[in-house]
XYZ file of C-alpha atoms in Angstrom:
647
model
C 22.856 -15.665 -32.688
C 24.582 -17.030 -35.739
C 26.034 -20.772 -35.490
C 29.822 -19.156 -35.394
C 29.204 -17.191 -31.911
C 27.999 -20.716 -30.139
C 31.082 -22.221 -28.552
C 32.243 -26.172 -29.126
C 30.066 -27.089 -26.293
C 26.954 -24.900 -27.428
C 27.266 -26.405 -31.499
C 27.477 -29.828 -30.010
C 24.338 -29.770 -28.008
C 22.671 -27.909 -30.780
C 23.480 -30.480 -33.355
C 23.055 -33.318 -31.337
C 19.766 -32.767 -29.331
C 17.939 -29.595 -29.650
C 17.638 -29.663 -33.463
C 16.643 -33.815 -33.435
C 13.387 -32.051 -31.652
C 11.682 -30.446 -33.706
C 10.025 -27.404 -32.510
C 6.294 -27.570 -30.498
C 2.975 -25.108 -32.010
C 0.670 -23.791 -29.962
C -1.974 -26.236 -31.837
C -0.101 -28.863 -30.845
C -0.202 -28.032 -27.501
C -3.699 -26.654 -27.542
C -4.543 -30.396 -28.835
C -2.734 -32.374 -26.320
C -4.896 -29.914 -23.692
C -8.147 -30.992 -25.133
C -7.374 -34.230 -24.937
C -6.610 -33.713 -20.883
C -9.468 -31.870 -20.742
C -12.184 -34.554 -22.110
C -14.203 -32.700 -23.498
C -14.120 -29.654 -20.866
C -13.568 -25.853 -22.284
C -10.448 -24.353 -22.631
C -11.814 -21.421 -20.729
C -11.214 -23.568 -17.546
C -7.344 -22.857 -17.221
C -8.176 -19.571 -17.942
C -8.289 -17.470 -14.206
C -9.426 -14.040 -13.664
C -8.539 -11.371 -10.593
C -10.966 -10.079 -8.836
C -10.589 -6.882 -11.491
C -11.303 -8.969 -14.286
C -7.545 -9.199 -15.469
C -7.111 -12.430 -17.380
C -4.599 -15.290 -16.457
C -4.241 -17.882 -19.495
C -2.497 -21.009 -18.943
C 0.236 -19.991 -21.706
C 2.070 -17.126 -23.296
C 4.011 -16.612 -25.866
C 7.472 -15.142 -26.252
C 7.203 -11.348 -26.214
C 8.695 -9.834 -28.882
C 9.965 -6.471 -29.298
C 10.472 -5.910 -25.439
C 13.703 -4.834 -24.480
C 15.271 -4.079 -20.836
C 14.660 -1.500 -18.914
C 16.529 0.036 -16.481
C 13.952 0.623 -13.607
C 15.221 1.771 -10.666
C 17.088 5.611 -10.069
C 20.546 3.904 -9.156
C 22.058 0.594 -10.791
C 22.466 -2.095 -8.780
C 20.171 -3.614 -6.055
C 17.206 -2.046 -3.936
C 17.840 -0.113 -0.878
C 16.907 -2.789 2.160
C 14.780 -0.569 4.757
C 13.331 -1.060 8.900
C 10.722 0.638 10.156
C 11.125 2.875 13.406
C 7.926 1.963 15.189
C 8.836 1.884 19.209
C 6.661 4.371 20.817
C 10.074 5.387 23.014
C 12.041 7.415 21.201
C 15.493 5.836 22.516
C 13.765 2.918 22.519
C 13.419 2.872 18.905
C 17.025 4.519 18.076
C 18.437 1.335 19.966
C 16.545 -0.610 17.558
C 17.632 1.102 14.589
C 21.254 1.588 15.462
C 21.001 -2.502 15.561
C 19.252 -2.673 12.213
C 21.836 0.020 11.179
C 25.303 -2.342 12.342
C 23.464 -5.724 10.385
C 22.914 -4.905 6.852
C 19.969 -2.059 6.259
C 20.535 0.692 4.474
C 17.632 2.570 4.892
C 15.016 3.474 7.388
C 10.937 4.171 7.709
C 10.424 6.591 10.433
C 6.709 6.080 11.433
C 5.365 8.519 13.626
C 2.329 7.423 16.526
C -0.929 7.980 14.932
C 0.334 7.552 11.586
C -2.370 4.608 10.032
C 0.944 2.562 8.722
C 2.206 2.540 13.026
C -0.954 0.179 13.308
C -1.562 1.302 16.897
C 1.869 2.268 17.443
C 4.690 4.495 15.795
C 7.375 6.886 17.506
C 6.230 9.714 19.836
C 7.773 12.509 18.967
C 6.102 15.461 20.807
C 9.333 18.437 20.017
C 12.308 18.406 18.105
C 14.094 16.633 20.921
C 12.129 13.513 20.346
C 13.249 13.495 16.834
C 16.750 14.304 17.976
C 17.083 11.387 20.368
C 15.403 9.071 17.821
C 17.496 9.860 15.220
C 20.808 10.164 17.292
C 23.680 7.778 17.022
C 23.756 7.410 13.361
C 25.604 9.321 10.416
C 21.867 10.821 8.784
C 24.071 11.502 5.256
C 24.667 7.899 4.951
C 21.469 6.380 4.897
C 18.139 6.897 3.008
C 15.354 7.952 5.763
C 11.099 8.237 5.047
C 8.693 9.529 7.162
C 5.847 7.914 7.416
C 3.740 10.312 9.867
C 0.148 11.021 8.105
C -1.266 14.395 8.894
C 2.475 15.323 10.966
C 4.222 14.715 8.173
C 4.927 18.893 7.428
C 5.866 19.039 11.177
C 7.802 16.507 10.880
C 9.374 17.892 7.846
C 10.481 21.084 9.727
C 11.985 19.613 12.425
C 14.033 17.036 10.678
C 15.088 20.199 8.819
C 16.159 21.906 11.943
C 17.810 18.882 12.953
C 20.174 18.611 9.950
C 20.882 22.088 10.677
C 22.030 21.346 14.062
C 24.707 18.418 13.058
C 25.466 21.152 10.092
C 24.632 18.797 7.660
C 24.819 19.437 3.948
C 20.958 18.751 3.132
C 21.621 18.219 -0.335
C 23.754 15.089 0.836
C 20.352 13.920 2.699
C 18.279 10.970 0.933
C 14.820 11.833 2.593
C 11.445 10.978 1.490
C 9.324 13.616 3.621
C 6.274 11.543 2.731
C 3.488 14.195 2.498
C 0.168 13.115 0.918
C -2.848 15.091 1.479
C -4.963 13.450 -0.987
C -4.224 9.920 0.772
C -4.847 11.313 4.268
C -7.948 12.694 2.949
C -8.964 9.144 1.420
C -8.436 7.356 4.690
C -9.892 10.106 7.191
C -13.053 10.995 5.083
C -12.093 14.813 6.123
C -9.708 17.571 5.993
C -9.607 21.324 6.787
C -8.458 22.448 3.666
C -8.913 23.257 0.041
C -7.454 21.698 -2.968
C -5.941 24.842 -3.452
C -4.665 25.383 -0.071
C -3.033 22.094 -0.115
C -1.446 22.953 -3.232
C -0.315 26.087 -1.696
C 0.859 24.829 1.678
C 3.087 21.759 -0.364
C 4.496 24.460 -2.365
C 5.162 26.639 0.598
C 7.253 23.930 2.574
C 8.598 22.200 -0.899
C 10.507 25.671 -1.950
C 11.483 26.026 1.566
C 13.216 22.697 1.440
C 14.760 23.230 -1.384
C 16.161 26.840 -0.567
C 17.195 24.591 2.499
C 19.009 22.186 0.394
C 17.074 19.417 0.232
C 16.624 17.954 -3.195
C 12.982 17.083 -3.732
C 10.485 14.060 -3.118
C 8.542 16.110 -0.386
C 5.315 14.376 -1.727
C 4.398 10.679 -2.087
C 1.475 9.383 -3.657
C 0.707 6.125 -1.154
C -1.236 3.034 -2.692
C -1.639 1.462 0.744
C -5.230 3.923 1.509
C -6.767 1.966 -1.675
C -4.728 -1.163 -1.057
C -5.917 -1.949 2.290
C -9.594 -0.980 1.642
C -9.400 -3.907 -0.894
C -8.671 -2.252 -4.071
C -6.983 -4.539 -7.206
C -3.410 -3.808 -8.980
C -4.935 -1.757 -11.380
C -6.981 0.584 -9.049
C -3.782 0.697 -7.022
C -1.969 2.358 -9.450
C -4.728 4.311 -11.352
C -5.289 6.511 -8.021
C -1.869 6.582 -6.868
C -1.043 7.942 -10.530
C -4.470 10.104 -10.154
C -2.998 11.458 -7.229
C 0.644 12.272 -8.472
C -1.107 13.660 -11.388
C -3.052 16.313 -8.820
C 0.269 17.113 -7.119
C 1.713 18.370 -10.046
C -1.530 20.357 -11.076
C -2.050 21.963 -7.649
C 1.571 22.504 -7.430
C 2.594 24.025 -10.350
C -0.994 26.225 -9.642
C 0.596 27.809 -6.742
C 3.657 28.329 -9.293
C 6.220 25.484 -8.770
C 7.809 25.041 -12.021
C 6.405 21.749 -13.674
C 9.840 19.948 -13.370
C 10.413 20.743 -9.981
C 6.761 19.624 -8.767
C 7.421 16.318 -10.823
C 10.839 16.307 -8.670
C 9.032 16.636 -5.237
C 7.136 13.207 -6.076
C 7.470 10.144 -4.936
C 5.531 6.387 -5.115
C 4.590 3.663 -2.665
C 3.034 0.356 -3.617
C 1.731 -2.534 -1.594
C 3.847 -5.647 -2.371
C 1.642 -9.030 -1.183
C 2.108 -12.345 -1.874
C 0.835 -12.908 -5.463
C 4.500 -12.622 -6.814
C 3.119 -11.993 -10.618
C 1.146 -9.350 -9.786
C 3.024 -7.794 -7.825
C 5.669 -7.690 -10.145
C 3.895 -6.463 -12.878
C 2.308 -3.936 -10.587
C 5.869 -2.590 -9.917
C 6.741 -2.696 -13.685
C 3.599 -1.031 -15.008
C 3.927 2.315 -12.462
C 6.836 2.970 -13.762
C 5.482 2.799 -17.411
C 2.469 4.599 -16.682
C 4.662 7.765 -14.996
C 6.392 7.944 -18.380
C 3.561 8.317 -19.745
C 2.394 10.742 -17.953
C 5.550 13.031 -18.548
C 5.413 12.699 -21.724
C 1.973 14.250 -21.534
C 3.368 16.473 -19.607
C 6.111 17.350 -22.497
C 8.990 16.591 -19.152
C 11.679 14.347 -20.326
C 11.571 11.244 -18.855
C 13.197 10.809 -15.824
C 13.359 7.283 -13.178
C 11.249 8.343 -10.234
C 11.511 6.999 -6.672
C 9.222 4.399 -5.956
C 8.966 2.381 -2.727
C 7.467 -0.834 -1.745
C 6.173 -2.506 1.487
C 5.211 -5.169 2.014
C 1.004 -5.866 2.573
C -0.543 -5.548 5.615
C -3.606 -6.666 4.378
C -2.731 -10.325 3.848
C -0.839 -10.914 7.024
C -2.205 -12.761 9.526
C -2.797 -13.180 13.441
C -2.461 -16.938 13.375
C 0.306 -19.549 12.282
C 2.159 -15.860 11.536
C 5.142 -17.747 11.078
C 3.418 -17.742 7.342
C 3.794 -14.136 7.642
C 7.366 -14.730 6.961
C 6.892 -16.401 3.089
C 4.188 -13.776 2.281
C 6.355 -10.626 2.733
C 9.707 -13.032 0.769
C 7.554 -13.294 -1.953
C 6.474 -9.315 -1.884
C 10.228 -8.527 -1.327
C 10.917 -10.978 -3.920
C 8.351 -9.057 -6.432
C 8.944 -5.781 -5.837
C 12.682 -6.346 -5.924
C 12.416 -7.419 -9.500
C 9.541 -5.156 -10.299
C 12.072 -2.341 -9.991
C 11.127 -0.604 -6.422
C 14.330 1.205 -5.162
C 13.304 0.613 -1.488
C 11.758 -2.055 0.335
C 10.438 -2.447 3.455
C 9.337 -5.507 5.112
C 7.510 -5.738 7.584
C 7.816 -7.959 10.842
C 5.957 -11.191 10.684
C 4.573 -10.595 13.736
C 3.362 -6.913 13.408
C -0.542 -7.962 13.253
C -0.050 -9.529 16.534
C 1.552 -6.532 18.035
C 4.601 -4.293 18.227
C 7.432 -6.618 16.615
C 10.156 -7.686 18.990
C 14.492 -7.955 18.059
C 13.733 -11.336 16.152
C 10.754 -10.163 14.377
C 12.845 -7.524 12.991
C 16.077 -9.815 12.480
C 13.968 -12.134 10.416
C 12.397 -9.185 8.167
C 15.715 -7.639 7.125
C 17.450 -10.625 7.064
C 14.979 -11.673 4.184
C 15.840 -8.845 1.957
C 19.651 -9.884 2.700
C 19.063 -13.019 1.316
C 17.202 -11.743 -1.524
C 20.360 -9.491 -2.755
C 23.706 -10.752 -1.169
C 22.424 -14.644 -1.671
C 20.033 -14.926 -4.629
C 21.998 -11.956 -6.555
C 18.381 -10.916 -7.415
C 19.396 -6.530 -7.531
C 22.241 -8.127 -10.379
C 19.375 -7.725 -13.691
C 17.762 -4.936 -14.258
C 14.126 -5.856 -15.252
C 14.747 -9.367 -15.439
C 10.805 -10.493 -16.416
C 11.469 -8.417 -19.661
C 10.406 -10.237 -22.850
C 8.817 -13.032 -20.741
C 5.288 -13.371 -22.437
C 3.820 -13.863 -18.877
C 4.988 -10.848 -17.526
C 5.086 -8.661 -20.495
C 1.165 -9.743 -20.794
C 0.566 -8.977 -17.233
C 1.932 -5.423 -17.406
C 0.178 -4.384 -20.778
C -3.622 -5.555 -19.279
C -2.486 -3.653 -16.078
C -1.103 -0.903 -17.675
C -4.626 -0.743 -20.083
C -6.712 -0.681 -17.267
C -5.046 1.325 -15.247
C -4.632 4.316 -17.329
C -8.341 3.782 -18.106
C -9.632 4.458 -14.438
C -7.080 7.217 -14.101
C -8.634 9.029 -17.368
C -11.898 8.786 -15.871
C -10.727 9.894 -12.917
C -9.259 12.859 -14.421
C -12.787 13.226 -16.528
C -14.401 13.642 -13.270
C -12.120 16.345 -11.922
C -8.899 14.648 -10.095
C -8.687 12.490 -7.369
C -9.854 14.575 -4.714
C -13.554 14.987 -6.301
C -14.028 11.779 -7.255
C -13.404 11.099 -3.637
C -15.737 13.871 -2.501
C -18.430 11.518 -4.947
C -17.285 8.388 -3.978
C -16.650 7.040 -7.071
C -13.127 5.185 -6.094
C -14.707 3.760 -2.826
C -17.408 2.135 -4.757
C -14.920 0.643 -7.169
C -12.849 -0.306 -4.646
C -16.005 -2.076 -2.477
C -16.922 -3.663 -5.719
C -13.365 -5.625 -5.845
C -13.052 -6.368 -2.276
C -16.682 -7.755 -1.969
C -15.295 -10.079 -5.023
C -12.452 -11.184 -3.049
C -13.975 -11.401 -0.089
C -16.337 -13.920 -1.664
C -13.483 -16.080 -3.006
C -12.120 -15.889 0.350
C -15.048 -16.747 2.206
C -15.184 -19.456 -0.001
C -11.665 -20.759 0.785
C -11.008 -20.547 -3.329
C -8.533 -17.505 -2.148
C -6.988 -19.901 0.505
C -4.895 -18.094 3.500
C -2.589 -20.907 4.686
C -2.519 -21.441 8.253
C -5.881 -19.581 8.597
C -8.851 -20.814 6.106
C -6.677 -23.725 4.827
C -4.333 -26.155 7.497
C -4.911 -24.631 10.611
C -3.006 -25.453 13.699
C -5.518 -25.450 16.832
C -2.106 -26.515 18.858
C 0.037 -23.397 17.708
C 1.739 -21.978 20.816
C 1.342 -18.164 20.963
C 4.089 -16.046 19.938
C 5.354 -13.169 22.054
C 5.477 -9.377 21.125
C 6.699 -5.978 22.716
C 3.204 -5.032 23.291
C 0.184 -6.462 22.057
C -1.374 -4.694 19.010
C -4.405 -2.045 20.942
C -8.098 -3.733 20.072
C -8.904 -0.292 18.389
C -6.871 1.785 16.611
C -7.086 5.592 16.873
C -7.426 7.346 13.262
C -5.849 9.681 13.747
C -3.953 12.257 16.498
C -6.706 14.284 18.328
C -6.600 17.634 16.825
C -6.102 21.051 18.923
C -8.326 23.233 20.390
C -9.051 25.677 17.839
C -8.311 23.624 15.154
C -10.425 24.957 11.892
C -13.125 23.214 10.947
C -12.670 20.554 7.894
C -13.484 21.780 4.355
C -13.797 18.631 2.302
C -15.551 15.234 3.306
C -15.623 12.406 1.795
C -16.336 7.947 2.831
C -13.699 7.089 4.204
C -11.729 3.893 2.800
C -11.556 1.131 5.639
C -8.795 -0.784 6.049
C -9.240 -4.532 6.133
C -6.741 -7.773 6.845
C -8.201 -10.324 4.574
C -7.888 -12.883 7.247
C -10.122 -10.705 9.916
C -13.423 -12.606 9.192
C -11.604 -16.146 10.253
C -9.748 -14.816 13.170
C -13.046 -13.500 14.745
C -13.956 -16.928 14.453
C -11.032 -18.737 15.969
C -10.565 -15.595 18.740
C -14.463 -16.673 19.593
C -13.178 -20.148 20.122
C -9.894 -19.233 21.732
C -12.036 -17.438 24.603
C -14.340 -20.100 25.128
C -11.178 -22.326 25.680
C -9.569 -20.018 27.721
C -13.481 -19.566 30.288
C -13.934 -23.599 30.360
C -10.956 -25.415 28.977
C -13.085 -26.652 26.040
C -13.039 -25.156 22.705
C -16.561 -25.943 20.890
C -16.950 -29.328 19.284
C -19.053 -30.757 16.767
C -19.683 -34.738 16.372
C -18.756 -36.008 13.074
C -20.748 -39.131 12.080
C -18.814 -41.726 9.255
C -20.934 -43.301 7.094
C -19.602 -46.049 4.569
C -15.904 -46.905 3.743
C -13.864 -46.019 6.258
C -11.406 -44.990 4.016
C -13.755 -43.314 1.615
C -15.888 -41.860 4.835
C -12.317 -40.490 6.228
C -11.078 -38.592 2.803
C -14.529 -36.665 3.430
C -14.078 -35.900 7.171
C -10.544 -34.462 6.364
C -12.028 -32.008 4.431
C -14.603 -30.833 6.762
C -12.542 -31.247 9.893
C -9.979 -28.753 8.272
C -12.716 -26.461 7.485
C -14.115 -26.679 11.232
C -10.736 -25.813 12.171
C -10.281 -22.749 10.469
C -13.207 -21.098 13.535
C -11.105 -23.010 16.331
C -14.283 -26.322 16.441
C -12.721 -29.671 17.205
C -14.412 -32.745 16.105
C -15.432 -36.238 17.907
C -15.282 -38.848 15.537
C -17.395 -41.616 15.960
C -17.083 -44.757 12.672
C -18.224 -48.254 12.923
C -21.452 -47.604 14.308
C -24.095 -50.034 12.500
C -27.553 -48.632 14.043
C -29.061 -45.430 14.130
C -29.212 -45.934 18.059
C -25.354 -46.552 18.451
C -25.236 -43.253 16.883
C -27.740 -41.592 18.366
C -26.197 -42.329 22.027
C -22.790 -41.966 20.568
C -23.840 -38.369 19.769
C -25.045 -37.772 23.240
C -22.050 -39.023 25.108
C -19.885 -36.755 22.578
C -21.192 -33.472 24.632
C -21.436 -32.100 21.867
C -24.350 -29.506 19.937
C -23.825 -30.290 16.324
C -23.058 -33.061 14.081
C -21.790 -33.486 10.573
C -22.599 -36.243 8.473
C -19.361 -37.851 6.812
C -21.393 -39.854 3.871
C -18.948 -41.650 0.929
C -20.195 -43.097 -1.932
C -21.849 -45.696 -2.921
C -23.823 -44.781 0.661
C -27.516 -45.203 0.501
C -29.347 -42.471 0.842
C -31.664 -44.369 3.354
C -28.953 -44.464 5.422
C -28.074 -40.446 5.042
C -31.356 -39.804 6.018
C -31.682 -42.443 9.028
C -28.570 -41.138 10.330
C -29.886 -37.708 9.972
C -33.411 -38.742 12.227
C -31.100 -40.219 14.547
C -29.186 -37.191 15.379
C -32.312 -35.052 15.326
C -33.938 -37.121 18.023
C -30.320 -36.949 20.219
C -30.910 -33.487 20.206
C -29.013 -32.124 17.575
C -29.126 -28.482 16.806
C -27.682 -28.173 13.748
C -26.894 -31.251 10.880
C -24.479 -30.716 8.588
C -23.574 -33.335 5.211
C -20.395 -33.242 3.527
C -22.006 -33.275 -0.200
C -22.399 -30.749 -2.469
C -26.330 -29.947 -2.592
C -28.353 -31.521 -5.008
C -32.042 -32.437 -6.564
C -32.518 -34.467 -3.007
C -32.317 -31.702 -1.034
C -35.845 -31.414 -0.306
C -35.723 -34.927 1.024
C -32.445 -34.557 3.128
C -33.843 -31.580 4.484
C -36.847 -32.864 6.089
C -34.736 -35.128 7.818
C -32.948 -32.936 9.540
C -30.266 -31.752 7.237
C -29.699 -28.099 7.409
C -26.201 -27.137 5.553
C -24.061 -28.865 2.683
C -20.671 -29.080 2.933
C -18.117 -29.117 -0.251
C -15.464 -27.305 -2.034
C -16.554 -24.045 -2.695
C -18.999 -23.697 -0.601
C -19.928 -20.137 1.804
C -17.021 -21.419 4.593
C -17.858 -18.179 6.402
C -21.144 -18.451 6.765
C -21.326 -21.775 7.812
C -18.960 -21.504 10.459
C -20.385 -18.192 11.752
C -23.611 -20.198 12.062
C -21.823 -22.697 13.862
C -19.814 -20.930 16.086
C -23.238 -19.091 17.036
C -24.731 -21.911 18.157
C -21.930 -23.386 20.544
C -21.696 -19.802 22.325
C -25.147 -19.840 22.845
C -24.679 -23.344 24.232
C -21.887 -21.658 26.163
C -23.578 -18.653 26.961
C -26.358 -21.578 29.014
C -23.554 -23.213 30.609
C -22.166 -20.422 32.158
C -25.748 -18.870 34.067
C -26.325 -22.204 35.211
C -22.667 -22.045 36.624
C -23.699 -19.017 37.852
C -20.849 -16.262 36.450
């Protein structure tokens, strides 16, 4: 911009304060770093994901990156509800309310569908679909169906239904939400070929369209390999792998190219991590143009649709629930998706009641007719962060996807296992950090609240889930097998845990307790039983506290009037170790059947050890497997208490 474009008020502030600075180098501020860093490597601000994607502390303008108009219509995302309510008019009240209050768009998921999570609409005939669909102008809203291995049955009868109102089905915006290959994934089995899937998607596509309907019969779904744990880069490489075999298989059964590319569609995951998530939004879209371009199509936006993760919501504090999906909303939004849907806060406690659902698209409201946010199109471009971010994704994306393709498509490498292994690999990783607590999950692993009242739901989510509707007699036997993908909340392993604890609470009145023995300071002791009474927490144990006590027999009968089975040393600098170790003896001899010391382990180990001292407590240590230890013990204890109470 040259100086006679600024206006008066831009020249003054430009001549008076931004050019007396003069302008900061990146060895500048790489020098001030080492300084703060004292002698530490640079490599320490430097994260990683799980993948092996690099974070640095700092980026650079990007240069050369202009804007890019992501999504198929200017302006802001479509806001979407899902239509869960096992009662058809049950959940056509519901929607007619989400209808009259600002969404725009709707996620019919059918019962048995994996995305109902133990619920979904029943729709047994074309009447169901009628009465769940009634009340509500179909041509004015954007509708996907979200029914698994139904989804072709479903297809006909919503067909049939726009029929019956005489609509114009070209007027329709429907996602049909067919993928196979996804199904497949998440089942480990289907009856059919490659080739007959090809040939059956053609079959009902051309149908459609002689029907009216204008494409995007197929989507290819990143929740399978989301939920079983995969990264943002296997994410998109087999949704891309999977588009990729949709267009083979369905220009094989002799769709032309363009028209198979038209019948496609793309759902991410959007979870809390709000950079990758973005990024993840802004590199599909760059990958698909890449991939027409390979495929000598001109490039053309295609419909891609977020939701928000399932897999980092959580049963407890779910109230938390409510920031996670903002910030996926939030992501995806400016990532480009053209439809969002969040999910109810309360969904992994059950089936989601009015507020649940008031709260989830009320969050997308605020998101576009308060922040403004559907205003830019691709506002991260040029920002070194995100630009960054995209590229490695991009890069490694496309690289699993080639090998992918080198191995035959998606559905062979399936039939090999080759994405479920890459996919364990990652989640094991982030398992670890969770476990851990170095991947915190607020309300859960990090500030729990043992006093949270419960929250109320429709219907309380089923303890198993079935995979999948039972099939008919006479059903043909499957043709293709693979391992199934599982599909994992990250927060599971703690809420095991604390559900353990809740019951105990709920036979006796008690939850378990372990005795936490101050040594030192009291203020110094105290910083260190914060830590560890957080972390007992997280599995639902309450502590006893006990400070002040000068002899290892005030401690010793202090433990035994605490009731309690375990004990946890609270030792602060400059504590002797003699007294570590005599506290240790002390709690032994009460009858202690675990000891636990809030210190990192050491070379005295050996020595703390013998006295008694079983597990080290610190940041970073195996949470998880400490607690699980713990918890273990106090059912056993439990388990005692209740034969010689007879039950």
């Amino acid at each position: 911009m040259s100086d006679d474009s600024l206006s008066i008020t831009d020249r003054f502030i430009t001549d008076n304060f931004i050019n007396d600075f003069p302008s900061a180098t990146l060895e500048q501020w790489r020098a001030l770093v080492a300084a703060a860093l004292k002698g530490e490597p640079f490599e320490r601000l430097v994260s990683a994901t799980p993948e092996g994607l690099l974070l640095q502390p700092l980026y650079a303008r990007a240069t050369g990156a202009d804007a890019r108009a992501f999504r198929q219509k200017p302006g802001g995302w479509a806001i979407a509800q899902r239509m869960d309510q096992p009662d058809p008019s049950a959940a056509n009240e519901s929607a007619v309310a989400d209808l009259q209050n600002g969404v725009g768009a709707l996620t019919l998921t059918i019962a048995y569908a994996p995305a109902g999570r133990g619920f979904g609409v029943e729709i047994g005939d074309e009447a169901d679909l009628a009465m769940a669909l009634s009340g509500f102008e179909l041509d004015l809203i954007s509708l996907r169906i979200d029914a698994a291995s139904r989804s072709l049955e479903i297809a006909g009868a919503l067909a049939a239904e726009a029929r019956k109102r005489r609509l114009s089905a070209a007027a329709l915006d429907v996602d049909f939400g067919h993928d196979p290959i996804g199904n497949f994934a998440r089942s480990g089995a289907t009856p059919q070929s490659p080739d007959e899937i090809g040939r059956e998607a053609a079959h009902v596509a051309r149908a459609l369209r002689d029907g009216g309907f204008a494409g995007r019969f197929l989507l290819a779904d990143g929740r399978p390999y989301h939920e079983a744990g995969a990264g943002e880069a296997q994410e998109l490489a087999y949704a891309l792998a999977a588009a990729v075999e949709y267009l083979r298989l369905l220009e094989a059964a002799g769709l032309p190219l363009e028209d198979a590319r038209d019948e496609i569609a793309f759902l991410l995951a959007a979870d809390a991590d709000l950079f990758l998530t973005l990024t993840k939004f802004r590199a599909l879209r760059r990958l698909w143009a890449q991939v027409e371009s390979a495929c000598g199509l001109k490039q053309k936006p295609v419909r891609l649709h977020a939701e928000t993760s399932f897999r980092c919501m959580t049963r407890y504090d779910p109230f938390v629930n409510i920031f996670r999906a903002a910030a996926g909303a939030f992501a995806a939004g400016l990532g480009g998706a053209d439809v969002i849907t969040v999910l109810p806060f309360t969904l992994a406690l059950g089936l989601p009641d009015a507020s649940a659902r008031r709260i989830a698209r009320n969050t997308q409201l605020v998101l576009l007719a308060e922040s403004h946010l559907g205003e830019v199109a691709d506002p991260a471009a040029g920002s070194g962060a995100f630009e960054a971010l995209t590229g490695q994704l991009c890069e490694r994306a496309w690289s699993l996807f080639q090998d992918i393709e080198k191995a035959g498509g998606l559905i062979r490498a399936l039939e090999a296992g080759t994405p479920q292994k890459q996919i364990a690999s990652v989640a094991a990783l982030r398992r670890d950090k969770i476990a851990r607590r170095v991947q915190p999950i607020t309300g859960v692993s990090a500030f729990p609240d043992l006093c949270e009242a419960p929250l109320e739901v429709l219907q309380p989510a089923p303890i198993t889930i079935e995979p999948a509707r039972p099939a008919p007699d006479g059903a043909p036997p499957n043709r293709l097998s693979c391992a199934p993908l599982p599909a994992r909340r990250d927060a599971e392993p703690y809420e095991r845990l604390r559900a353990a604890s809740d019951a105990q609470c709920a036979r006796n009145g008690a939850r378990p307790k372990i005795f936490l023995a101050l040594l030192g300071k009291q203020a110094a002791s105290l910083a260190s039983a914060r830590f560890v009474k957080s972390l007992f927490a997280t599995a639902g144990i309450e502590t006893a506290e006990s400070d002040g006590l000068e002899t290892a027999e005030a401690l010793s009968e202090a433990f035994r009037h605490s009731g309690c089975k375990e004990a946890c040393i609270c030792a602060a600098d400059p504590v002797p170790l003699a007294a570590v170790i005599a506290a240790a003896k002390a709690l032994r001899q009460a009858g202690a059947a675990k000891i636990c010391l809030s210190a990192a382990s050491g070379e005295r180990d050996d020595i703390l050890r013998e006295a008694g001292i079983g597990v080290f407590i610190h940041p970073g240590c195996d949470a998880l497997a400490i607690l699980d230890g713990l918890v273990k013990i106090s059912a056993g204890a439990d388990d005692v208490q209740r034969r010689d109470e007879g039950e």
